[in-house]
Short mmCIF file of N, CA and C and ligand atoms in Angstrom, two decimals:
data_model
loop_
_atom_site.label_atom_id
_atom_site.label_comp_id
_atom_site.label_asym_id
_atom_site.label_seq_id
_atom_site.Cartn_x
_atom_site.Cartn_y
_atom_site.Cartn_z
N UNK R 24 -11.23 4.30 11.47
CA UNK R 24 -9.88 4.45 12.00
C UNK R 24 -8.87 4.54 10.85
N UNK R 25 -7.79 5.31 11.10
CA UNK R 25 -6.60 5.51 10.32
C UNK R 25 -5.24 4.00 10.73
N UNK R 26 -5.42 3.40 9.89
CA UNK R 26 -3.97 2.30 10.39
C UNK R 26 -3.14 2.67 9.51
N UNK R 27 -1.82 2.42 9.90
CA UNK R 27 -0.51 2.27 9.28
C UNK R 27 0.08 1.10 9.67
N UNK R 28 0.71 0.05 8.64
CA UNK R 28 1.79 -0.69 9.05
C UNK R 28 3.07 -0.62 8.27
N UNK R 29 4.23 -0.19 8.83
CA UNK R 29 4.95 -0.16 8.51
C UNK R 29 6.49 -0.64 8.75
N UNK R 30 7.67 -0.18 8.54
CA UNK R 30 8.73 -0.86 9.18
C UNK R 30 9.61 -1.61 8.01
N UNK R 31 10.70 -2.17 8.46
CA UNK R 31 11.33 -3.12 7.69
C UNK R 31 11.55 -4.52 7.85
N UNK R 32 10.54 -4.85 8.47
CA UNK R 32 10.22 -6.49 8.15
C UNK R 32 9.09 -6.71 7.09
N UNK R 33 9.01 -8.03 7.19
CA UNK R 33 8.39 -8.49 6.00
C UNK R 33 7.16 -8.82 6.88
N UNK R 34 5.91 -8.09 6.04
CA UNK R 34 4.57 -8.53 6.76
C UNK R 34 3.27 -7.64 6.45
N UNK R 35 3.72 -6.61 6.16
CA UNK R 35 3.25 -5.05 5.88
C UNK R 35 2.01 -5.18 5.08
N UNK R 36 2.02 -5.86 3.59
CA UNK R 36 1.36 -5.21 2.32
C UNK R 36 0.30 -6.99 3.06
N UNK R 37 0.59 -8.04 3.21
CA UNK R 37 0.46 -9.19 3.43
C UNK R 37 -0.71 -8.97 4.55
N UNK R 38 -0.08 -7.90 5.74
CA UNK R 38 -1.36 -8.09 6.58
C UNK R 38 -2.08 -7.00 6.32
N UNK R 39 -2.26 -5.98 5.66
CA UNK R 39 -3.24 -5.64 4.69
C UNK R 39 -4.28 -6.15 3.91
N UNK R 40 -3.73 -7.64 3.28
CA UNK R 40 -4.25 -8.27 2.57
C UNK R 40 -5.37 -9.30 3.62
N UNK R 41 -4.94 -9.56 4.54
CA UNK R 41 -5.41 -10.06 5.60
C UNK R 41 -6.72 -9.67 6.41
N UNK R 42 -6.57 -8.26 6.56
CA UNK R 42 -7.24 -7.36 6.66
C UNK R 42 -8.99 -7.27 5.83
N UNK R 43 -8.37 -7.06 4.75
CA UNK R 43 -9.00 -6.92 3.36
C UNK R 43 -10.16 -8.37 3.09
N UNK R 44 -9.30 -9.54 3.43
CA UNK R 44 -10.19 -10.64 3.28
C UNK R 44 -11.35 -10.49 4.44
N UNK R 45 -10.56 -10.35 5.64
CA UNK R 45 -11.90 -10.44 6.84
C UNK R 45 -12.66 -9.46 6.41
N UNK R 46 -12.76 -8.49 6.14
CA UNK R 46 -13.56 -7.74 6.41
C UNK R 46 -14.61 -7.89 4.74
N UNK R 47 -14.49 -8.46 3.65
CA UNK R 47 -14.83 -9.27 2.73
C UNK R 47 -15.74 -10.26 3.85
N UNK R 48 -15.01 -10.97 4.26
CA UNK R 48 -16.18 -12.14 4.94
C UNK R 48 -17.10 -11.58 5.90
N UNK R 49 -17.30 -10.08 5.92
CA UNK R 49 -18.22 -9.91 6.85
C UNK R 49 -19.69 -8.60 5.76
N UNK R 50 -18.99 -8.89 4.41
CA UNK R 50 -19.84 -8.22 2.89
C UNK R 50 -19.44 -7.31 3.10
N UNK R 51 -18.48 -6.37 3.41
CA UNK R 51 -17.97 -5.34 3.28
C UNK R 51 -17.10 -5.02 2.40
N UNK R 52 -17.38 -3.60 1.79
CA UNK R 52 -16.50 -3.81 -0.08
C UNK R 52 -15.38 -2.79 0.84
N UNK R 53 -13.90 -3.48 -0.09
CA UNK R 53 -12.82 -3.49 0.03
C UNK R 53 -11.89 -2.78 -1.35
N UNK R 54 -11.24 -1.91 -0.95
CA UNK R 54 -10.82 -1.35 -2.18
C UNK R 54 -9.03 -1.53 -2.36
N UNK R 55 -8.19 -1.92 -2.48
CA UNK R 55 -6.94 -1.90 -2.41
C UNK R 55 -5.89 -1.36 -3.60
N UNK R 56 -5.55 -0.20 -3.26
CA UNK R 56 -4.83 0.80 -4.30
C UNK R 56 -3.08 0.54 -4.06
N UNK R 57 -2.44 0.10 -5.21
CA UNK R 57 -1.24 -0.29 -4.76
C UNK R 57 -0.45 0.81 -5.77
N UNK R 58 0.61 1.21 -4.55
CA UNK R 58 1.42 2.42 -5.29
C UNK R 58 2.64 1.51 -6.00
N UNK R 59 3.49 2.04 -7.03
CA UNK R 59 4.72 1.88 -7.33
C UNK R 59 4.77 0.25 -7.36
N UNK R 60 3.84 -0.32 -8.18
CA UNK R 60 3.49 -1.86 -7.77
C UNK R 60 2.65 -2.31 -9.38
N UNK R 61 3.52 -2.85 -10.41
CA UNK R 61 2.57 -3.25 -11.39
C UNK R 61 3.40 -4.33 -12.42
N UNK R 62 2.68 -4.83 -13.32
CA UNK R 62 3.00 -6.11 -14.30
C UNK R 62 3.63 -7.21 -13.21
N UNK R 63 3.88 -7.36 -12.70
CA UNK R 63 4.25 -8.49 -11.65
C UNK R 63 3.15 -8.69 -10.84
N UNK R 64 3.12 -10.12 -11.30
CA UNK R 64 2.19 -11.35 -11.06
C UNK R 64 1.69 -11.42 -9.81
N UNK R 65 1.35 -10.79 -8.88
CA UNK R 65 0.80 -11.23 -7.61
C UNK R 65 -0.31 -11.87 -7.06
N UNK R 66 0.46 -13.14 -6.76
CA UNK R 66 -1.23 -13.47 -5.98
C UNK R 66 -2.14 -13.62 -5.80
N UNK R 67 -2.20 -12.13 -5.46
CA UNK R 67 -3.09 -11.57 -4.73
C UNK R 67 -4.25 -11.28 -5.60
N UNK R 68 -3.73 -10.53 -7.00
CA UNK R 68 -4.61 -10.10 -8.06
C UNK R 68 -5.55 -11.13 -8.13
N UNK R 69 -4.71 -12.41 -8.45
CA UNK R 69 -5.77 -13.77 -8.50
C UNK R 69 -6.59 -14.31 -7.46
N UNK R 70 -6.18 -14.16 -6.89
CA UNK R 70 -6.86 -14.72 -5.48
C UNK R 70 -7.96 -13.70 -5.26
N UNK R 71 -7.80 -12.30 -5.54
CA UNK R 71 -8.92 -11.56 -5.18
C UNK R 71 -10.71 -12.10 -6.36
N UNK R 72 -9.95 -12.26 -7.23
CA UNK R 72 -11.07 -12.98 -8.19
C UNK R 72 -11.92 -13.86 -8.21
N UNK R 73 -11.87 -14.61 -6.71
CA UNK R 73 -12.45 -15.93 -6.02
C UNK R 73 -13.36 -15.61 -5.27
N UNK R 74 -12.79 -14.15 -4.68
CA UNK R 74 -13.49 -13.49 -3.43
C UNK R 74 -14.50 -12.06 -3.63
N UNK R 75 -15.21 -12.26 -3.66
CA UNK R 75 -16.08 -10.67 -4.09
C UNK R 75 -16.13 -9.84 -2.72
N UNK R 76 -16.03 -8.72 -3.17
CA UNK R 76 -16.30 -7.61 -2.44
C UNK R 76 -14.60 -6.74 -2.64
N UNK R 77 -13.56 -7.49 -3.35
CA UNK R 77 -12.29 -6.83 -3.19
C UNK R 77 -11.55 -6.49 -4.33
N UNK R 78 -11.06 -5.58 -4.68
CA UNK R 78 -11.04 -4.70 -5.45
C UNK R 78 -9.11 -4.48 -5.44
N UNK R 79 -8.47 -4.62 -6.57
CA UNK R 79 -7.43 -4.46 -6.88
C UNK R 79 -7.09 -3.64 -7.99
N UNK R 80 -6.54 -2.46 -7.72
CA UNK R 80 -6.14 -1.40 -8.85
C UNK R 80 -4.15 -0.85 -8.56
N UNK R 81 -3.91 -1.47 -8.99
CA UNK R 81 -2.08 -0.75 -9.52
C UNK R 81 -2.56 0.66 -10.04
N UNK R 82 -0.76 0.97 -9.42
CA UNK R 82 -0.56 2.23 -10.37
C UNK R 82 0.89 2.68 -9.99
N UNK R 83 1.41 1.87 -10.95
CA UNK R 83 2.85 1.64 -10.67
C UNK R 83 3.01 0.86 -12.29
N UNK R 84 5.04 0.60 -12.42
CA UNK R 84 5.26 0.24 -13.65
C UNK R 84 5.77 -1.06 -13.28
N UNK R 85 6.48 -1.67 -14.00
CA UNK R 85 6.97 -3.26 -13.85
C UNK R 85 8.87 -2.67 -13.06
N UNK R 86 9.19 -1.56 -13.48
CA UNK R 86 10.44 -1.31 -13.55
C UNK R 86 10.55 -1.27 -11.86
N UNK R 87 11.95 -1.00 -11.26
CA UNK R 87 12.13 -0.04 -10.58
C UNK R 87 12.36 1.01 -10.21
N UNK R 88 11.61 1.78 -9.34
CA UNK R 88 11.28 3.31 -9.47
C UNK R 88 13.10 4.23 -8.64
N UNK R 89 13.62 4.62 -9.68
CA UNK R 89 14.79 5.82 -9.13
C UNK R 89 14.83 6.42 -8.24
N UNK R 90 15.27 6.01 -6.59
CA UNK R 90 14.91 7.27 -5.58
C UNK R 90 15.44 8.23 -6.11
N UNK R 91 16.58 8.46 -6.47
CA UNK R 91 17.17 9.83 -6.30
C UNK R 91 16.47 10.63 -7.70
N UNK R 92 16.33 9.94 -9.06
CA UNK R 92 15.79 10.51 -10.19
C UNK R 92 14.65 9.47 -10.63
N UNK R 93 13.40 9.93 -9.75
CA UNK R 93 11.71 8.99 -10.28
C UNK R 93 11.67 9.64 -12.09
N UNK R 94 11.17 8.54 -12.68
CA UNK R 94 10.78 8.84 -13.64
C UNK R 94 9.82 9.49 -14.05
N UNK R 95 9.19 10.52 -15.02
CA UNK R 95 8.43 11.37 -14.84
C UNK R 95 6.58 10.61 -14.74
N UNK R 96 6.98 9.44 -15.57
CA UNK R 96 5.75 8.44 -15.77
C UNK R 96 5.45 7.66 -14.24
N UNK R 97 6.57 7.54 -13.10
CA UNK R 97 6.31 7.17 -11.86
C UNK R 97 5.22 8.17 -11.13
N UNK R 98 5.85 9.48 -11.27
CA UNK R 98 5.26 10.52 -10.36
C UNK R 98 3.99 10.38 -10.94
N UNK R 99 3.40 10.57 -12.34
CA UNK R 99 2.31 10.25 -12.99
C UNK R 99 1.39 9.15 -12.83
N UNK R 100 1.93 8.06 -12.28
CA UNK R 100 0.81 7.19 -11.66
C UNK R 100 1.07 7.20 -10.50
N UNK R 101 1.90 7.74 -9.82
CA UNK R 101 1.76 7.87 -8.45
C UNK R 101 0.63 8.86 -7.52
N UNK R 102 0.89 10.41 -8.77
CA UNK R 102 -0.18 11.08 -8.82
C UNK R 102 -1.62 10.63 -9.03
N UNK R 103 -2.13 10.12 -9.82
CA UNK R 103 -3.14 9.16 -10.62
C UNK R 103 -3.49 8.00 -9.46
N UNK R 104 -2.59 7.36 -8.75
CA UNK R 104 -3.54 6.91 -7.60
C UNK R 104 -3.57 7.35 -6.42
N UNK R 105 -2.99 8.64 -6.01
CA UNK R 105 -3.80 9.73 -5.33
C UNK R 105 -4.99 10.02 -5.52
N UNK R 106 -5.58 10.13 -6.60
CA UNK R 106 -6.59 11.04 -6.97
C UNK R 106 -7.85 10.18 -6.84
N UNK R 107 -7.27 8.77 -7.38
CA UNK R 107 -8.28 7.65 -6.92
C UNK R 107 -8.74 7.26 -5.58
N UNK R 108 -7.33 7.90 -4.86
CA UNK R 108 -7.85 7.17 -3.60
C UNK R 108 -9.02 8.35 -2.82
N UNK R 109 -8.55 9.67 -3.11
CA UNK R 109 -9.22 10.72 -2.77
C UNK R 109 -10.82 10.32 -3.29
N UNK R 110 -10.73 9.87 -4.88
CA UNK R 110 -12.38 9.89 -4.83
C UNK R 110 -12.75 8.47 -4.43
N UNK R 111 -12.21 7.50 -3.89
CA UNK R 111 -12.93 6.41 -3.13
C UNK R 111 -13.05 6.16 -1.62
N UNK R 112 -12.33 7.25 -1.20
CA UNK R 112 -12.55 7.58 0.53
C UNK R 112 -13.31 8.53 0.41
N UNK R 113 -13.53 9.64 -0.26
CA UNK R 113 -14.94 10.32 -0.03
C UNK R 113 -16.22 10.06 -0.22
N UNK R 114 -16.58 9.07 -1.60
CA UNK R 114 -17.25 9.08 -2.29
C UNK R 114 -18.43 7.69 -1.05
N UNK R 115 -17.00 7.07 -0.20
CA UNK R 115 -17.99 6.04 0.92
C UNK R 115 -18.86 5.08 0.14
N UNK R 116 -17.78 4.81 -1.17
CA UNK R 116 -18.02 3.53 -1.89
C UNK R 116 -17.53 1.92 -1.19
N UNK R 117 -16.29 2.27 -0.35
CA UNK R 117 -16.12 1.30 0.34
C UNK R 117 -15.73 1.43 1.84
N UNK R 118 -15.85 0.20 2.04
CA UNK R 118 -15.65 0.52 3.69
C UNK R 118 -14.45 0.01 4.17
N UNK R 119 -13.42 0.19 3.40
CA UNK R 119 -11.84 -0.20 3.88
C UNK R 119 -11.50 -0.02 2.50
N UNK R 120 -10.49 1.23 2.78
CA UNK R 120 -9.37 1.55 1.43
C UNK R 120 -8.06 1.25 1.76
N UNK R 121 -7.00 0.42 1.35
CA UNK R 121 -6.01 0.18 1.43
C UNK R 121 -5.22 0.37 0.68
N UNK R 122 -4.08 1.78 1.13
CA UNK R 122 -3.01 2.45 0.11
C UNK R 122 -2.22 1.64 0.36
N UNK R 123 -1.61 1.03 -0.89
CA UNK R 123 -0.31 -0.24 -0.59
C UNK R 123 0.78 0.56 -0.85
N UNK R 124 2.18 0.65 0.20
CA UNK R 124 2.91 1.44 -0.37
C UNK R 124 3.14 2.82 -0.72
N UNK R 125 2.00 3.04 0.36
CA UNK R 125 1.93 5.27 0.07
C UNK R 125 3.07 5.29 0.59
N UNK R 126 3.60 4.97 1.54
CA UNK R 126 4.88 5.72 2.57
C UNK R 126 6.01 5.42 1.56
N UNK R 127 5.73 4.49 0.77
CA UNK R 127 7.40 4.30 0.19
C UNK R 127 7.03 5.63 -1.23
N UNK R 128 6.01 5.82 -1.59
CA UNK R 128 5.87 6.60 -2.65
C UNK R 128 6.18 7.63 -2.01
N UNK R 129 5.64 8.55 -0.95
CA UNK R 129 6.11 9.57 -0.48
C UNK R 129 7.59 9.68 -0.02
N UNK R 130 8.22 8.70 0.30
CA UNK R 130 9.99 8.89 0.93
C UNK R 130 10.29 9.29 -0.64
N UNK R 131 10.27 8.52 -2.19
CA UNK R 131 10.23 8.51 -3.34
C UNK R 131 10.39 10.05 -3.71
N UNK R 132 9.17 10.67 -3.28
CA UNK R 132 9.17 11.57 -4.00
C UNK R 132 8.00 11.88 -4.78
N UNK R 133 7.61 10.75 -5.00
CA UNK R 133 6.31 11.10 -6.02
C UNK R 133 5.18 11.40 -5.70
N UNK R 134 4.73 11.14 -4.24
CA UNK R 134 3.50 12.30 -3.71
C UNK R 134 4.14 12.93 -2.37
N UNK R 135 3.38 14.17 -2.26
CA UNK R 135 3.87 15.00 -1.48
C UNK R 135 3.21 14.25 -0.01
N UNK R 136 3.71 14.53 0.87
CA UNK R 136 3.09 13.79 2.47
C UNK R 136 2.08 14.93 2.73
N UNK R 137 2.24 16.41 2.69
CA UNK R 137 1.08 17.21 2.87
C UNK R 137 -0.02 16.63 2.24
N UNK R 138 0.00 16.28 0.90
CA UNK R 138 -1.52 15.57 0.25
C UNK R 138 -1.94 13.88 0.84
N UNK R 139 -1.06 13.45 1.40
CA UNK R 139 -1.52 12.32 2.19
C UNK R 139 -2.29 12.73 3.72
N UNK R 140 -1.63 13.74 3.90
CA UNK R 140 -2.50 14.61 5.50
C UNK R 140 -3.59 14.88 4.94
N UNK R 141 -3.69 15.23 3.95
CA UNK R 141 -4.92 16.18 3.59
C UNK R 141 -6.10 15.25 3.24
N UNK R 142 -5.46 14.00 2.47
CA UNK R 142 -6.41 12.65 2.22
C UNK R 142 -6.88 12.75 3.68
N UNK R 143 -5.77 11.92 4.77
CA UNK R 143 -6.43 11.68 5.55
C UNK R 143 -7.68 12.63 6.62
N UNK R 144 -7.21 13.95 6.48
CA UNK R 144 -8.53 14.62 7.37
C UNK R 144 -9.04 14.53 6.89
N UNK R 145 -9.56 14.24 5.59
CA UNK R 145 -11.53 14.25 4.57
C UNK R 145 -11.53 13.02 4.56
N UNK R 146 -10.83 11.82 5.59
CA UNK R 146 -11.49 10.62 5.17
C UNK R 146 -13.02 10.52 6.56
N UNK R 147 -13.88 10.39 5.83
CA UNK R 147 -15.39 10.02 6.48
C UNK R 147 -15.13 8.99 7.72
N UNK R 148 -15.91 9.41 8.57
CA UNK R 148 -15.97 8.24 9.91
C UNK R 148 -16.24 7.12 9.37
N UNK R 149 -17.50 6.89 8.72
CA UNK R 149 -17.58 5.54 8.66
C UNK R 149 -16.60 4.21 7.80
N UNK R 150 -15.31 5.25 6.88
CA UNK R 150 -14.88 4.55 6.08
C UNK R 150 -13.37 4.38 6.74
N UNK R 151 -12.57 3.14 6.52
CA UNK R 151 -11.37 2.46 7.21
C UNK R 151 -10.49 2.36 6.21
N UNK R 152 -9.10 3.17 6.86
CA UNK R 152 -8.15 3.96 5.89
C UNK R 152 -6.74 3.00 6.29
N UNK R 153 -6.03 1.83 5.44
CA UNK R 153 -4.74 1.22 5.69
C UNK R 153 -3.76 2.15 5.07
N UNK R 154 -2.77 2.50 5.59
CA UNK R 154 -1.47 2.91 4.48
C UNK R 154 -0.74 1.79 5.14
N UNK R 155 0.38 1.73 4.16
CA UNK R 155 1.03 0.35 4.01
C UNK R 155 2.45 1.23 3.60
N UNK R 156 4.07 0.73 4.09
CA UNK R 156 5.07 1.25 3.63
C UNK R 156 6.20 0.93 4.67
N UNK R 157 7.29 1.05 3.84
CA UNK R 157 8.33 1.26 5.27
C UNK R 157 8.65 2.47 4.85
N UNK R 158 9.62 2.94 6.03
CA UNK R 158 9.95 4.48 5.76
C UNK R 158 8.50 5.50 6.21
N UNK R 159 7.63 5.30 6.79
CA UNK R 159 6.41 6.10 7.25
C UNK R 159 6.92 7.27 7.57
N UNK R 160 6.20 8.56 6.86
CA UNK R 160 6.91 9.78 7.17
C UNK R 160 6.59 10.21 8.36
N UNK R 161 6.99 10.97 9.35
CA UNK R 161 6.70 11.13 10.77
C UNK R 161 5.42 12.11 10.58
N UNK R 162 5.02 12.89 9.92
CA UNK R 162 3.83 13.19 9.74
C UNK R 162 2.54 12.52 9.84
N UNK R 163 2.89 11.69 9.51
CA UNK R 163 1.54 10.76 9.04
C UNK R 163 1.17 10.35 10.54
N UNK R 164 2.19 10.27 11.17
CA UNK R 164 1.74 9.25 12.85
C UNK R 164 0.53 9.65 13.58
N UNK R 165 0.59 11.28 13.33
CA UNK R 165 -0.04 12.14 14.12
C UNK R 165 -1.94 11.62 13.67
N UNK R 166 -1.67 11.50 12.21
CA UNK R 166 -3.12 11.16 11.75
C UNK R 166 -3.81 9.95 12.10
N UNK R 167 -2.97 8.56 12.46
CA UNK R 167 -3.17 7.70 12.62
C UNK R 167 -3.57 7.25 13.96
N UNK R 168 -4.66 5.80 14.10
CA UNK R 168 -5.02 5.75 15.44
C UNK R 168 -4.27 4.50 15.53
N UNK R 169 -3.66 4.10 14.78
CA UNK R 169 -2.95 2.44 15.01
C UNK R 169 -1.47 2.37 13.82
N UNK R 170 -0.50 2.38 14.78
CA UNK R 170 0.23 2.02 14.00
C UNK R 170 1.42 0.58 14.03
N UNK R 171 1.61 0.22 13.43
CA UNK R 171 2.19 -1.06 13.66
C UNK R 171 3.31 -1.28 12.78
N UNK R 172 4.54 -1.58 13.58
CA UNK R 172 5.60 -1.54 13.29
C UNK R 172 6.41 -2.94 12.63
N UNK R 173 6.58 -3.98 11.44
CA UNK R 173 7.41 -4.89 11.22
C UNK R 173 8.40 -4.67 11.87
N UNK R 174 8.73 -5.28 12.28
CA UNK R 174 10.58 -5.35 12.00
C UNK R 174 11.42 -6.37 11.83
N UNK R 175 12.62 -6.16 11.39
CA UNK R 175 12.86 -7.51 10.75
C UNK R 175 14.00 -7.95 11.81
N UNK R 176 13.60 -9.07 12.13
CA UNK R 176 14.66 -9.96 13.23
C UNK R 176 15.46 -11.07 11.93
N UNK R 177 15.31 -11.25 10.92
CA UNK R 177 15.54 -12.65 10.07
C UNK R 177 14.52 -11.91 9.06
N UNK R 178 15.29 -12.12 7.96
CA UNK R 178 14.80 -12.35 6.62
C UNK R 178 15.15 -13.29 5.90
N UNK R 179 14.92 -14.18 4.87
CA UNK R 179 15.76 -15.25 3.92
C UNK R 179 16.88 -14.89 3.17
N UNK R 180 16.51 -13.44 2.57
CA UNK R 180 16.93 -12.52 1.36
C UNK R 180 18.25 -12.46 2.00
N UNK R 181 18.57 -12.47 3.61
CA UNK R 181 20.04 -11.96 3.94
C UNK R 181 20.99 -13.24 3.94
N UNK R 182 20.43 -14.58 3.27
CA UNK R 182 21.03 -15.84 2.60
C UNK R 182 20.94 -15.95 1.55
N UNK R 183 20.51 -14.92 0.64
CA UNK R 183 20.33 -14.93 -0.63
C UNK R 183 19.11 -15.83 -1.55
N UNK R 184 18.33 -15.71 -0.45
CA UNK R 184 16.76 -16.55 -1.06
C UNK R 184 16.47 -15.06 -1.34
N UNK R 185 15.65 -14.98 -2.86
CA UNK R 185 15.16 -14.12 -3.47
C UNK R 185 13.75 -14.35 -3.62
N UNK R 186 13.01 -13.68 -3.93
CA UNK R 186 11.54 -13.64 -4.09
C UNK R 186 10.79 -14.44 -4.60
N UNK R 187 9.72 -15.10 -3.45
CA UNK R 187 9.52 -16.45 -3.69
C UNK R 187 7.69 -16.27 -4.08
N UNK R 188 7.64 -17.27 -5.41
CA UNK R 188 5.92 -17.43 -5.94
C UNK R 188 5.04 -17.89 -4.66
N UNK R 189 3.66 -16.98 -4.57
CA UNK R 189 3.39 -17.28 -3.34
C UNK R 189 3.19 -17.20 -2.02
N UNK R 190 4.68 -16.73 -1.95
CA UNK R 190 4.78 -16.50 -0.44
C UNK R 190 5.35 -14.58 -0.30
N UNK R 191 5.69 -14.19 -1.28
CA UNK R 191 6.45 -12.60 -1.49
C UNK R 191 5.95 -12.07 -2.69
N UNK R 192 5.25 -12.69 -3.56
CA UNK R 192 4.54 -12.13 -4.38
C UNK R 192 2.99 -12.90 -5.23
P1 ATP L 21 4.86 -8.68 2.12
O1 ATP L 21 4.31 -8.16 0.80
O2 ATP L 21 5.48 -10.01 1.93
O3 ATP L 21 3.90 -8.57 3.24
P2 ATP L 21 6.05 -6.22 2.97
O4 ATP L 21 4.89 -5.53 2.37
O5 ATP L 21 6.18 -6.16 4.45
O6 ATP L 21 6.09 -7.73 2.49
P3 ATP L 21 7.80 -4.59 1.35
O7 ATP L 21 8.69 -3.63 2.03
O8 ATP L 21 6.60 -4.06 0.66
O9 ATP L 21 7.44 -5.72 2.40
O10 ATP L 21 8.68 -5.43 0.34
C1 ATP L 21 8.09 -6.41 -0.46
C2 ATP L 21 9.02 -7.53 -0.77
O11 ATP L 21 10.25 -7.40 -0.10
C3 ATP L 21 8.48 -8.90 -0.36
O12 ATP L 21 8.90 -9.82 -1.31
C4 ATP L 21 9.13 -9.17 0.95
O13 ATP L 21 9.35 -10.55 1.24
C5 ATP L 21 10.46 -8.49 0.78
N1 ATP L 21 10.95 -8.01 2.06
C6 ATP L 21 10.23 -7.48 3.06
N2 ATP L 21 11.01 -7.19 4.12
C7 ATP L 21 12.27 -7.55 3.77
C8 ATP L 21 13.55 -7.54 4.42
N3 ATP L 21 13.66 -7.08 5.66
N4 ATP L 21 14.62 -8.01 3.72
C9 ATP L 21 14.49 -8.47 2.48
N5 ATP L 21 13.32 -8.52 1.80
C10 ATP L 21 12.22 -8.07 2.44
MG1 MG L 22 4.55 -4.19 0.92
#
């Protein structure tokens, strides 16, 4: 199956991660490709190191990425984990690939949404495809058999709690 979760609440990349563990506890290898997402400390990186079968690869910078002018080195690893994800959904090395953040790379700019369609028709039956993002381009819906919407009723951030160790990263 094709999932998407997306939206503007907070929950998205998290129940991905969620995702990713169960299906770990059942020996199933897990691949998780995070777009526009790197040098910041997550978690997750560590926590995956406890747990075998799950697999964490960035391809993103520490900065923040320019909507209106991406840097040319953004589009370049944005490109670059396209290409990864293409050869680990065909190749049926794992059995759950999780794009963290494709939809925000594509609103971005830095991959085209036609090459995310195109990922998704050559992804193999037996292999389980997450994209992760807010902003989901309306294209993508059509590919998907599940999509799931955050939304945000309450955030902290709109009291000025900022990003917390742990619990947001
Ligand atoms: P998480 O990684 O916690 O599951 P997410 O993937 O749903 O969050 P993103 O859009 O990827 O959310 O943004 C990541 C960061 O932004 C997290 O630190 C998250 O807490 C924060 N965030 C998510 N939604 C909101 C919101 N509505 N207002 C403010 N900050 C938010
Ligand atoms: Mg996220």
């Amino acid at each position: 199956m094709i999932q998407i979760y997306t939206g503007n609440g907070k929950g998205k990349t998290t129940a991905a991660l969620g995702l990713a563990m169960r299906a770990a506890g059942h020996g199933m290898k897990v691949i998780v490709i995070q777009f526009m997402k790197g040098k910041i400390n997550y978690g997750e990186l560590q926590a995956v190191k406890m747990i075998s079968g799950i697999t964490i690869e960035q391809y993103g910078r520490a900065d923040f990425v320019d909507h209106d002018n991406p840097d040319p080195e953004d589009i370049r690893l944005a490109q670059e984990g396209l290409k990864r994800a293409e050869e680990t959904i065909i190749s049926k090395d794992y059995d759950l690939v999780i794009l963290d953040e494709i939809n925000v790379a594509v609103d971005f700019g830095l991959i085209r949404v036609a090459d995310v369609v195109t990922l998704c028709n050559k992804k193999p039956e037996e292999v389980e495809l997450v994209l992760t993002g807010r902003y989901m381009p309306e294209e993508l819906a059509e590919c998907a058999d599940l999509i799931t919407e955050c939304r945000e009723l309450k955030h902290y951030f709109q009291k000025g709690v900022r990003a917390r160790k742990g619990f947001d990263y």
